[in-house]
Coordinates of C-alpha atoms in Angstrom, one line a residue:
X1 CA 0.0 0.0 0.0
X2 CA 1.2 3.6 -0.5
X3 CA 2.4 5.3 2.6
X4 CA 0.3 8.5 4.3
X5 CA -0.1 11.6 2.2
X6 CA 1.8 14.4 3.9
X7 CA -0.2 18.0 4.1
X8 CA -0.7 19.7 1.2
X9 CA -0.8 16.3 -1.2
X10 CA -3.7 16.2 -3.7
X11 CA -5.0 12.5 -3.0
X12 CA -4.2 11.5 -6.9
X13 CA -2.7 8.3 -8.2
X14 CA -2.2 6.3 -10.8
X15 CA -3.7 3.0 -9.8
X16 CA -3.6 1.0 -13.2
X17 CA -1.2 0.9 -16.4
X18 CA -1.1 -0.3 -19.8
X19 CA 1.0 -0.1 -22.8
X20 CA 0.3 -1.8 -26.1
X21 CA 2.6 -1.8 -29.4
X22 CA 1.5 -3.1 -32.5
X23 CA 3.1 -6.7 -34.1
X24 CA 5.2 -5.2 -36.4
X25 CA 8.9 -3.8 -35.8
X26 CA 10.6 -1.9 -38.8
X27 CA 14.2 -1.4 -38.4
X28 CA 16.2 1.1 -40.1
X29 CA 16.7 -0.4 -43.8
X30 CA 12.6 -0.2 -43.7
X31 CA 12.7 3.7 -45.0
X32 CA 15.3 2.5 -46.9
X33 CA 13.2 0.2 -48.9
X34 CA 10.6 2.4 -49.6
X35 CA 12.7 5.6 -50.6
X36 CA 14.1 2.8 -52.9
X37 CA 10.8 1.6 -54.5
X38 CA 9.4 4.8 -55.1
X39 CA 11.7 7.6 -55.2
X40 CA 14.7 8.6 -57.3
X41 CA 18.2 8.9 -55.7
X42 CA 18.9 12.6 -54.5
X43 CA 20.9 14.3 -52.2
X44 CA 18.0 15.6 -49.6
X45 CA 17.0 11.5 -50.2
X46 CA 20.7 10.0 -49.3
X47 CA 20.9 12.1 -46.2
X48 CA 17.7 11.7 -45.0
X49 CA 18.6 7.7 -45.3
X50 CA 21.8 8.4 -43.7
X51 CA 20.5 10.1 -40.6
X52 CA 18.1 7.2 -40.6
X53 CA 21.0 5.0 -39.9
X54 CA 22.4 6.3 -36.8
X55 CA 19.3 7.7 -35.0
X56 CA 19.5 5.2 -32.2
X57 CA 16.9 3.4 -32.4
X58 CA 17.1 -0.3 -33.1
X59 CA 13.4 -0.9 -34.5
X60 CA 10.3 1.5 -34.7
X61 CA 7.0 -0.2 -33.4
X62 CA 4.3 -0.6 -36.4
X63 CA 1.1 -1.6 -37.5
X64 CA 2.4 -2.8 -40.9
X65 CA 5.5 -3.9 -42.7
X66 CA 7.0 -2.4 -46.0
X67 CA 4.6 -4.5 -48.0
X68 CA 1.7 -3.1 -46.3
X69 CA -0.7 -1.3 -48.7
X70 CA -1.4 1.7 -47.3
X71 CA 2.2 2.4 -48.2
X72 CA 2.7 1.1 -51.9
X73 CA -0.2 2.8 -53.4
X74 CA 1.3 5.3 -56.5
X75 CA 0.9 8.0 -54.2
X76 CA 1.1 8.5 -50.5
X77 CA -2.5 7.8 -48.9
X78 CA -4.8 10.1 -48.7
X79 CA -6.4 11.4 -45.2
X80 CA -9.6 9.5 -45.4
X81 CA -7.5 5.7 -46.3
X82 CA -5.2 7.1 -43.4
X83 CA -8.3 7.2 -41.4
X84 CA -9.8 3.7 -42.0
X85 CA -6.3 2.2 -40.9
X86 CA -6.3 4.4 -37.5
X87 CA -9.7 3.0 -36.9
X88 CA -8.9 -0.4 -38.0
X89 CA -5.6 -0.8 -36.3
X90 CA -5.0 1.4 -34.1
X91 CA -8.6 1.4 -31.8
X92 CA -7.9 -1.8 -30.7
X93 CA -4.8 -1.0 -29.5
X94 CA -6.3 1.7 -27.8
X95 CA -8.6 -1.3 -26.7
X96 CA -6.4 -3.2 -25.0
X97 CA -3.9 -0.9 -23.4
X98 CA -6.9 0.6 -22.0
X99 CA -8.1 -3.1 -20.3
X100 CA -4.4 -3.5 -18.9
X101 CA -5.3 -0.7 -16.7
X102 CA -8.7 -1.3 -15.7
X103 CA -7.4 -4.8 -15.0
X104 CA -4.6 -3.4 -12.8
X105 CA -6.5 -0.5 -11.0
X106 CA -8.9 -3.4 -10.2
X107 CA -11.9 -1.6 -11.4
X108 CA -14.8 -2.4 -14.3
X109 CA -15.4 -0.7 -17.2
X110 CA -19.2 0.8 -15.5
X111 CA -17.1 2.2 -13.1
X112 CA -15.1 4.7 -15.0
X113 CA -16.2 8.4 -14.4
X114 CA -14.1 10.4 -17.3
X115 CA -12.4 9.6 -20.2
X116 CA -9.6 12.4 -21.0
X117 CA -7.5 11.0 -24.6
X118 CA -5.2 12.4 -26.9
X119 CA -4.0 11.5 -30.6
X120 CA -2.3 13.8 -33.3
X121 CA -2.6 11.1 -36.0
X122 CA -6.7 11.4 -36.6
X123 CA -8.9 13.5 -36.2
X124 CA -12.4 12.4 -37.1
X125 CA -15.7 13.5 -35.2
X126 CA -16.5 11.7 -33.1
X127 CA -13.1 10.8 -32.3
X128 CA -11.6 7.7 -31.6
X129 CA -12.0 7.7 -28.2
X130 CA -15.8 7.0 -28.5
X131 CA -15.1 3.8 -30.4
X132 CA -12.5 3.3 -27.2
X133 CA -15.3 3.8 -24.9
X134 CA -18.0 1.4 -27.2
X135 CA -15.9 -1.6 -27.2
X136 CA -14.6 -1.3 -23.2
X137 CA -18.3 -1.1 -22.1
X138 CA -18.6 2.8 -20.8
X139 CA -21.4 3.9 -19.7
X140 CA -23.3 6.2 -21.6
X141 CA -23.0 9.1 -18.9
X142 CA -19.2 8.5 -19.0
X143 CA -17.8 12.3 -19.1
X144 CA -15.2 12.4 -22.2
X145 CA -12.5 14.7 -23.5
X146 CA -10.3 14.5 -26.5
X147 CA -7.4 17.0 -26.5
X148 CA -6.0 18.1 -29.7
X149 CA -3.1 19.9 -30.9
X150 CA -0.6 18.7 -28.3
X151 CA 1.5 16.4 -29.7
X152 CA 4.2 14.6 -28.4
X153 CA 3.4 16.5 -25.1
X154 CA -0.4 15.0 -25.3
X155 CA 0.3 12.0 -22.6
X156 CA 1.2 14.7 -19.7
X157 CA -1.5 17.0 -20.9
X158 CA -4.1 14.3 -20.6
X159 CA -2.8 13.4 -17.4
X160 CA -2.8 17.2 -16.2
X161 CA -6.5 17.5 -17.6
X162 CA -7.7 14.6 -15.8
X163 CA -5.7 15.5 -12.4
X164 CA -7.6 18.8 -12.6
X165 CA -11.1 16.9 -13.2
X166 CA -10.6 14.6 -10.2
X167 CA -9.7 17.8 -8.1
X168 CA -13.3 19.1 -8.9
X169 CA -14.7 15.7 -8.5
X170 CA -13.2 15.8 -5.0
X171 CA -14.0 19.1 -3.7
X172 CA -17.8 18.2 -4.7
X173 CA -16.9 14.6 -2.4
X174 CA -17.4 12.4 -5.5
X175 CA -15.3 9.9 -6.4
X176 CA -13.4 10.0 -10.0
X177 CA -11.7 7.2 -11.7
X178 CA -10.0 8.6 -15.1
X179 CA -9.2 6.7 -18.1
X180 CA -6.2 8.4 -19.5
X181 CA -5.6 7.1 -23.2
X182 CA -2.8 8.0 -25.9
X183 CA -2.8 6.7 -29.2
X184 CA -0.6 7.0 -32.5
X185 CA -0.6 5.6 -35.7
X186 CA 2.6 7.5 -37.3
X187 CA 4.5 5.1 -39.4
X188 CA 1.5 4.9 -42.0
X189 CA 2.6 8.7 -43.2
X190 CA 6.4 7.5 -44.3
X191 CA 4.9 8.4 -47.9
X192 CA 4.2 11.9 -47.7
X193 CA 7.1 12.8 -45.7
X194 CA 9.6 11.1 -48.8
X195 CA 7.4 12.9 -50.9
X196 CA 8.3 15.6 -49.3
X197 CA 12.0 14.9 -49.8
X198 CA 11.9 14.4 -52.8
X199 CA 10.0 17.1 -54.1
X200 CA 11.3 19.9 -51.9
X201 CA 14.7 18.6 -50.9
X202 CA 14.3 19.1 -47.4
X203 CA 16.1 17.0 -45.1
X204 CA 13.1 15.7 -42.9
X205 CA 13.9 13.3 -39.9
X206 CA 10.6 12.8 -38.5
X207 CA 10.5 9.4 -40.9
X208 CA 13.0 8.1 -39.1
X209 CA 11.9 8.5 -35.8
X210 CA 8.2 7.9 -35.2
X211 CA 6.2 4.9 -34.3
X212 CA 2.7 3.1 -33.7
X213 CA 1.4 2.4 -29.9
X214 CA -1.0 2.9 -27.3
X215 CA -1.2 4.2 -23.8
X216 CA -3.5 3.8 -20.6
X217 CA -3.9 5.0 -17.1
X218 CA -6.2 5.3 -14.3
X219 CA -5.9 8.0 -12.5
X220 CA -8.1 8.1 -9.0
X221 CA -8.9 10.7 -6.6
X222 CA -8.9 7.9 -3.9
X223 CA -12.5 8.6 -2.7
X224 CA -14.6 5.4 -2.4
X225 CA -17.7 4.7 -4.4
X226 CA -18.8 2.9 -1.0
X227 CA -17.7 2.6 2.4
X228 CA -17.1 -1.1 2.0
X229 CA -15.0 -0.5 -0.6
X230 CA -11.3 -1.3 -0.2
X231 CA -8.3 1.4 -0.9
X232 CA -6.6 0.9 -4.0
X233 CA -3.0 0.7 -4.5
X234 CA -0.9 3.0 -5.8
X235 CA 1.4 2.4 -8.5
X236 CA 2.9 6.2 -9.0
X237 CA 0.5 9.4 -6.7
X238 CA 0.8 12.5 -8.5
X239 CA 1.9 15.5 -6.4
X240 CA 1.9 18.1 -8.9
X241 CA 2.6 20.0 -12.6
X242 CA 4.1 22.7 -14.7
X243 CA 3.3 23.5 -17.7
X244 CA 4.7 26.4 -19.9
X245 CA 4.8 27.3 -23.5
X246 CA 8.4 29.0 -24.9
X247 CA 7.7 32.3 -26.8
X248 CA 7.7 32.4 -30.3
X249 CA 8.5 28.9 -30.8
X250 CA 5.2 27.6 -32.8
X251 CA 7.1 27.6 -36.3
X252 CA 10.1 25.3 -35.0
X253 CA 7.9 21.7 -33.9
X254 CA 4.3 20.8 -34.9
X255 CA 2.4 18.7 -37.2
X256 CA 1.2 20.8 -40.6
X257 CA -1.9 19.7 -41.5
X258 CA -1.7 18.0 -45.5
X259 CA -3.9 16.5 -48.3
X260 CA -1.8 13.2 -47.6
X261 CA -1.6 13.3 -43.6
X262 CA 0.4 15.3 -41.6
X263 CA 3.5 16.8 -42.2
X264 CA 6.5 16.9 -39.1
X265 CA 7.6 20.5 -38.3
X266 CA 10.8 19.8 -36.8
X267 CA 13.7 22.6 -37.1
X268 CA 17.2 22.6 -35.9
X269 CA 16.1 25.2 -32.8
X270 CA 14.7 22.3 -31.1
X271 CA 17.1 20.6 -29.6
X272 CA 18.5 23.7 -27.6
X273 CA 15.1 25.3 -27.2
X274 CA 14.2 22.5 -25.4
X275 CA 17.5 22.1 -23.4
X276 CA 17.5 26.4 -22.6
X277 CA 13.9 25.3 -20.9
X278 CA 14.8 22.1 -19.0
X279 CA 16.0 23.9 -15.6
X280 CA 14.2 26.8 -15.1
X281 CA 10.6 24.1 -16.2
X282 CA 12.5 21.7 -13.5
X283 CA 13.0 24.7 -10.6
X284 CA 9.9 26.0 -10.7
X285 CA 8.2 22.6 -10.3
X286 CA 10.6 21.9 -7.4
X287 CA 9.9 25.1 -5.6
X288 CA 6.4 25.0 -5.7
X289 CA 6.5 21.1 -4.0
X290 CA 9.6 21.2 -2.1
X291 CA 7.9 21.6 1.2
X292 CA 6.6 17.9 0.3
X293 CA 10.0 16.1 -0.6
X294 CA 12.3 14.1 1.9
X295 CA 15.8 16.1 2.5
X296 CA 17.6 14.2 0.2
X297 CA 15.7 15.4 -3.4
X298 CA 17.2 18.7 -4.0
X299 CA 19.0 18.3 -7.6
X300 CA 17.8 17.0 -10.8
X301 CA 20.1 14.2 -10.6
X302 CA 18.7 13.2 -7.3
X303 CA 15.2 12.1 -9.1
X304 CA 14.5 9.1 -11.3
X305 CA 13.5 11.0 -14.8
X306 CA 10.9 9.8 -17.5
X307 CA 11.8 11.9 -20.2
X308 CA 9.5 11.6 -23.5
X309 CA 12.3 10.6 -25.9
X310 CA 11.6 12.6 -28.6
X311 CA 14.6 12.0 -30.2
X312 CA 18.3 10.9 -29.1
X313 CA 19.5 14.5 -29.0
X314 CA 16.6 15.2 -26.7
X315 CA 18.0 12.9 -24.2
X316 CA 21.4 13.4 -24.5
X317 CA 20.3 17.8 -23.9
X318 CA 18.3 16.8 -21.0
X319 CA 21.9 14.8 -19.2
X320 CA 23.9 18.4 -20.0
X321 CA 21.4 20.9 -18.5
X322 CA 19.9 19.0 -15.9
X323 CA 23.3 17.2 -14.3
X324 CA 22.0 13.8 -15.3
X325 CA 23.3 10.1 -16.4
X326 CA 21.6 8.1 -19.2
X327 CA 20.6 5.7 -16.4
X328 CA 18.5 8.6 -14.8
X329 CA 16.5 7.9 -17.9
X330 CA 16.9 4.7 -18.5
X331 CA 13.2 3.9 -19.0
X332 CA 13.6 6.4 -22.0
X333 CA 16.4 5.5 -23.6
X334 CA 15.0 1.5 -23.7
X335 CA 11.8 2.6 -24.9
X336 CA 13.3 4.7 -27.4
X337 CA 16.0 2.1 -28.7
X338 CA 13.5 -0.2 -28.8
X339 CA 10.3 1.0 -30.3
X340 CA 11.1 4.6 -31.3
X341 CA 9.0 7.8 -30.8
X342 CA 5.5 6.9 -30.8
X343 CA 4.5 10.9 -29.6
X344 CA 2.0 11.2 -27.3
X345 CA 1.8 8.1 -26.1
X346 CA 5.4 7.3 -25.6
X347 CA 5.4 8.8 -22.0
X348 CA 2.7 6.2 -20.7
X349 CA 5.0 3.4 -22.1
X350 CA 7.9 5.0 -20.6
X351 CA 6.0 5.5 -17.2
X352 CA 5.7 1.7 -17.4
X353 CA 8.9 0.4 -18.1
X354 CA 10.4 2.4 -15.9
X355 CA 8.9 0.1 -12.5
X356 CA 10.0 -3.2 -13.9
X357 CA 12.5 -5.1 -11.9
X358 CA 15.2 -4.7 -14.4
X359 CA 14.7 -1.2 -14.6
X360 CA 15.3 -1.4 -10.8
X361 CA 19.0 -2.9 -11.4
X362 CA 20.3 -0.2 -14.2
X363 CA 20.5 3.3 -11.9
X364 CA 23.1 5.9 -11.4
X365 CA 26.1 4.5 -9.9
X366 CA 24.0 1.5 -8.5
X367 CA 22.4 3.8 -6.1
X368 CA 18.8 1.9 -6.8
X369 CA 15.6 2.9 -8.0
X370 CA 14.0 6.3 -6.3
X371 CA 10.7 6.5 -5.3
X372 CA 10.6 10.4 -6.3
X373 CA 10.5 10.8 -10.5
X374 CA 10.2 13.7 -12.4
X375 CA 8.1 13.0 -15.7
X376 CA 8.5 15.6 -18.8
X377 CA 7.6 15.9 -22.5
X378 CA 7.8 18.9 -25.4
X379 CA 4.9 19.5 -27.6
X380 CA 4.2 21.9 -30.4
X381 CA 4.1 25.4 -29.7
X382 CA 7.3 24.5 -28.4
X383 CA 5.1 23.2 -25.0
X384 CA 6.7 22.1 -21.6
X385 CA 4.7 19.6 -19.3
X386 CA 6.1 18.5 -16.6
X387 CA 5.2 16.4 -13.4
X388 CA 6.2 14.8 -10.2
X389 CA 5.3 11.3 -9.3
X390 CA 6.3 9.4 -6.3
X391 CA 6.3 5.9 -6.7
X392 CA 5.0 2.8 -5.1
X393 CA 8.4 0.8 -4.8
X394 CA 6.6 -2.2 -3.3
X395 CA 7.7 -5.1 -4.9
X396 CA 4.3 -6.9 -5.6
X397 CA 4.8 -3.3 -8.1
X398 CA 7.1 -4.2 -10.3
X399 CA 7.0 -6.2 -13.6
X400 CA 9.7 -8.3 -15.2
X401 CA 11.2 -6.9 -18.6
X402 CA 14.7 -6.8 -19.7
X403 CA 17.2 -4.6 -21.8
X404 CA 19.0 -1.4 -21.8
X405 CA 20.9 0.3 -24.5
X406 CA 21.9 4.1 -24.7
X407 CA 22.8 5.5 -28.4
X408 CA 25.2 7.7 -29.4
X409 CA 24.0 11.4 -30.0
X410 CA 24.7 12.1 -33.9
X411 CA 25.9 14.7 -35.0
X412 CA 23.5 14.8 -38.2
X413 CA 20.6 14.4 -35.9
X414 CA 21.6 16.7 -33.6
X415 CA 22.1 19.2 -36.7
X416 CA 19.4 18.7 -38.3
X417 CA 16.6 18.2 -35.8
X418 CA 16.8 20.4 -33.5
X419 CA -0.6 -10.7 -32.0
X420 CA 0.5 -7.8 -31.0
X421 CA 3.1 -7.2 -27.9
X422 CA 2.4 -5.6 -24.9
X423 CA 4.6 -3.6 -22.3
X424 CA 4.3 -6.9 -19.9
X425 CA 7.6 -8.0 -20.7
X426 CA 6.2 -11.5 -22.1
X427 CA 7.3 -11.2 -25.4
X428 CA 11.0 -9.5 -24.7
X429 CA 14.0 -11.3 -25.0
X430 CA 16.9 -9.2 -25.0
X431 CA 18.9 -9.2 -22.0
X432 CA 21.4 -7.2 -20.7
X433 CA 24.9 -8.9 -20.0
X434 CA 28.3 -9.6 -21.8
X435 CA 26.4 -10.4 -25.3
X436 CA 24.4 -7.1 -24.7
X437 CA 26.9 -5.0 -23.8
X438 CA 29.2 -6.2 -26.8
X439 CA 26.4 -5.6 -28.9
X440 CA 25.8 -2.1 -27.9
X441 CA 29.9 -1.4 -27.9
X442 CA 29.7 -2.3 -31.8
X443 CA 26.5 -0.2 -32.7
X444 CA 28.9 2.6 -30.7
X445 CA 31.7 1.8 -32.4
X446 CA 30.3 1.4 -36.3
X447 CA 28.3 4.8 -35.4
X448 CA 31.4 6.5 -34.6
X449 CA 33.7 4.9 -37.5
X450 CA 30.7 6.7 -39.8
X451 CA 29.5 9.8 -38.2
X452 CA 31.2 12.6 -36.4
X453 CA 29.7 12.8 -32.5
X454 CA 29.2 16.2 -30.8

């Protein structure tokens, strides 16, 4: 059980968890083999594919494979195809990330108050989250928002939105359990960003970084629906937020809206935008719940981090202005190398890695796993959210996955950007030891015997 809330706490946790990628992983040569089929050889082309090779990340997370239709038509698909695949595909992942955490939070579908969910790969009315809602049972009277226009920041600003609904839930003494969802189908818009390439010859990253998966939480304000009713467990309580938006920063991250999808807005600012905003996003969140952390949190580096891994130069900025390790992030860095930046609901995926035992065995200097964490992702605009968690570090808490991998920071990325599996852990193999540490010493090394490092 969690321990007693201190004055001042908000009564919020996170009581359930789910994350659920789709069957498919595409490694690198997969853009490769597209730009291939369809596209003539360029210079804007061979970088792009170049980049592609030393982003970091092993395999991206997808719905399909290179074969798959909606990617070999004689032009890239159009908004509406793009749409019957999201709803097709990507709902029922949606679906079942969504059952991991009613399963966990140890509550049924009729008892779900809210609904707060996020995408910036559809946007059809009614949105998904209706068809979320239909297939998990909801009741009709279930209270529903879909946030749009938030991007890769989208899994913190649903969890911010729902924090603030259970807060006016509990000052009316009603009880609120939230279903937080994220979902992202991104991989099925490779063909308009090459097209893009091509025609414009405009290096464009973004089709080497983004992936397909789904995201769940419960959050509860931890009043009872009864008295009989026990107390639920905690697997992370929320203490608190910041969120901030960085002036005249809208033109340098987004998502354009396009005939054929969505096109990435991603410019070489971001990177150090989003460093300059790390520690002053990170102080003021500290100073405003100081007066609720043991003696020994003070730094950054003295928190375990889940840092939406954006992209590896994201990462490897957030270790330089913040004081921190890889292994601070460590959730974020194995979530990126191995499934790639699914946006919005990359956070909730990281959130859950980051309490399985192995997890536990991989932190800074072998100090082991804090129970304080500070959770944090960028959106378009350029938009900050950023929370603290504290987490239950019972063991009956912690899953059972495997692996850790850090990549090299580029210095092309870094100049230039600015049945399906579940999170469970059933389906991973990889494990960390001699073969995985020689395996990640010769990515390190071929990286560094073909691209110059910052």
């Amino acid at each position: 059980m969690a321990g007693p809330r201190a004055q001042g706490e908000l009564g919020l946790s996170i009581t359930g968890l789910g994350s659920q990628y789709p069957p498919y992983s595409l490694p690198p040569s997969a853009v490769e083999t597209l730009a291939k089929r369809f596209y003539p050889d360029s210079p804007a082309m061979q970088k792009v594919l170049s980049i592609n090779r030393f982003t970091g990340i092993d395999q991206r997370s997808s719905i399909g494979e290179p074969d798959h239709p909606i990617v070999n038509g004689p032009t890239a698909p159009s908004i509406a195809e793009l749409n019957k695949v999201f709803m097709d595909d990507g709902v029922p992942l949606a679906v079942s990330a969504s059952r991991q955490a009613l399963t966990e939070a140890r509550i049924s579908a009729e008892q779900v108050t809210h609904m707060v969910s996020t995408t910036c790969t559809n946007s059809a009315n009614p949105g998904y989250d209706h068809f979320v809602a239909r297939q998990l049972g909801l009741r009709p009277t279930t209270e529903k928002v879909l946030l749009h226009g938030v991007g890769c920041s989208g899994g913190l600003a649903a969890l911010r939105t729902a924090a603030n609904l259970c807060l006016g839930h509990a000052m009316r003494g009603l009880p609120a359990r939230i279903l937080v969802v994220a979902l992202e189908v991104s991989t099925t818009l490779v063909r308009s960003e090459l097209d893009s390439i091509n025609e414009l010859q405009e290096t464009r990253i973004g089709v080497a970084l983004f992936s397909d998966c789904a995201g769940a939480m419960i959050l509860s304000n931890g009043i009872p629906f009864s008295p009989a009713e026990p107390e639920t467990e905690a697997i992370y309580d929320l203490l608190g937020w910041e969120h901030q938006v960085i002036p005249e920063t809208e033109g340098d991250l987004g998502f354009d809206v396009d005939p054929a999808g969505w096109k990435v807005v991603l410019t070489p600012r971001v990177p150090n935008l989003t460093q300059s905003v790390l520690e002053p996003s990170y102080n003021s969140l500290f100073s405003n719940l100081s007066r609720l952390l043991p003696s020994q949190y003070r730094t950054a580096a003295d928190f375990d981090w889940a840092m939406h891994p954006g992209g590896a130069t994201i990462l490897t900025g957030a270790e330089k202005a913040l004081g921190l390790k890889p292994e601070h992030m460590r959730a974020s860095y194995d979530t990126y190398i191995n499934h790639g930046n699914s946006s919005s609901a990359t956070i909730i995926s990281v959130l859950n890695r980051l309490r399985a035992k192995d997890m536990d065995e991989m932190t800074p200097d072998g100090r082991g796993p804090r129970d304080h964490i500070v959770g944090c992702a960028f959106g378009p605009g350029i938009t900050v959210e950023m929370c603290m968690l504290r987490r239950n570090l019972a063991p009956g808490r912690r899953n059972n996955m495997t692996g850790l991998q850090t990549p090299p920071e580029t210095e092309s990325e870094s100049s230039e950007a600015g049945g399906p599996s579940s999170e469970n852990g059933d389906d991973r193999t990889s494990e960390v030891g001699e073969e995985g540490e020689e395996a990640e010493a010769a990515f390190i090394s071929e990286a560094l015997d073909s691209v110059e490092l910052d």
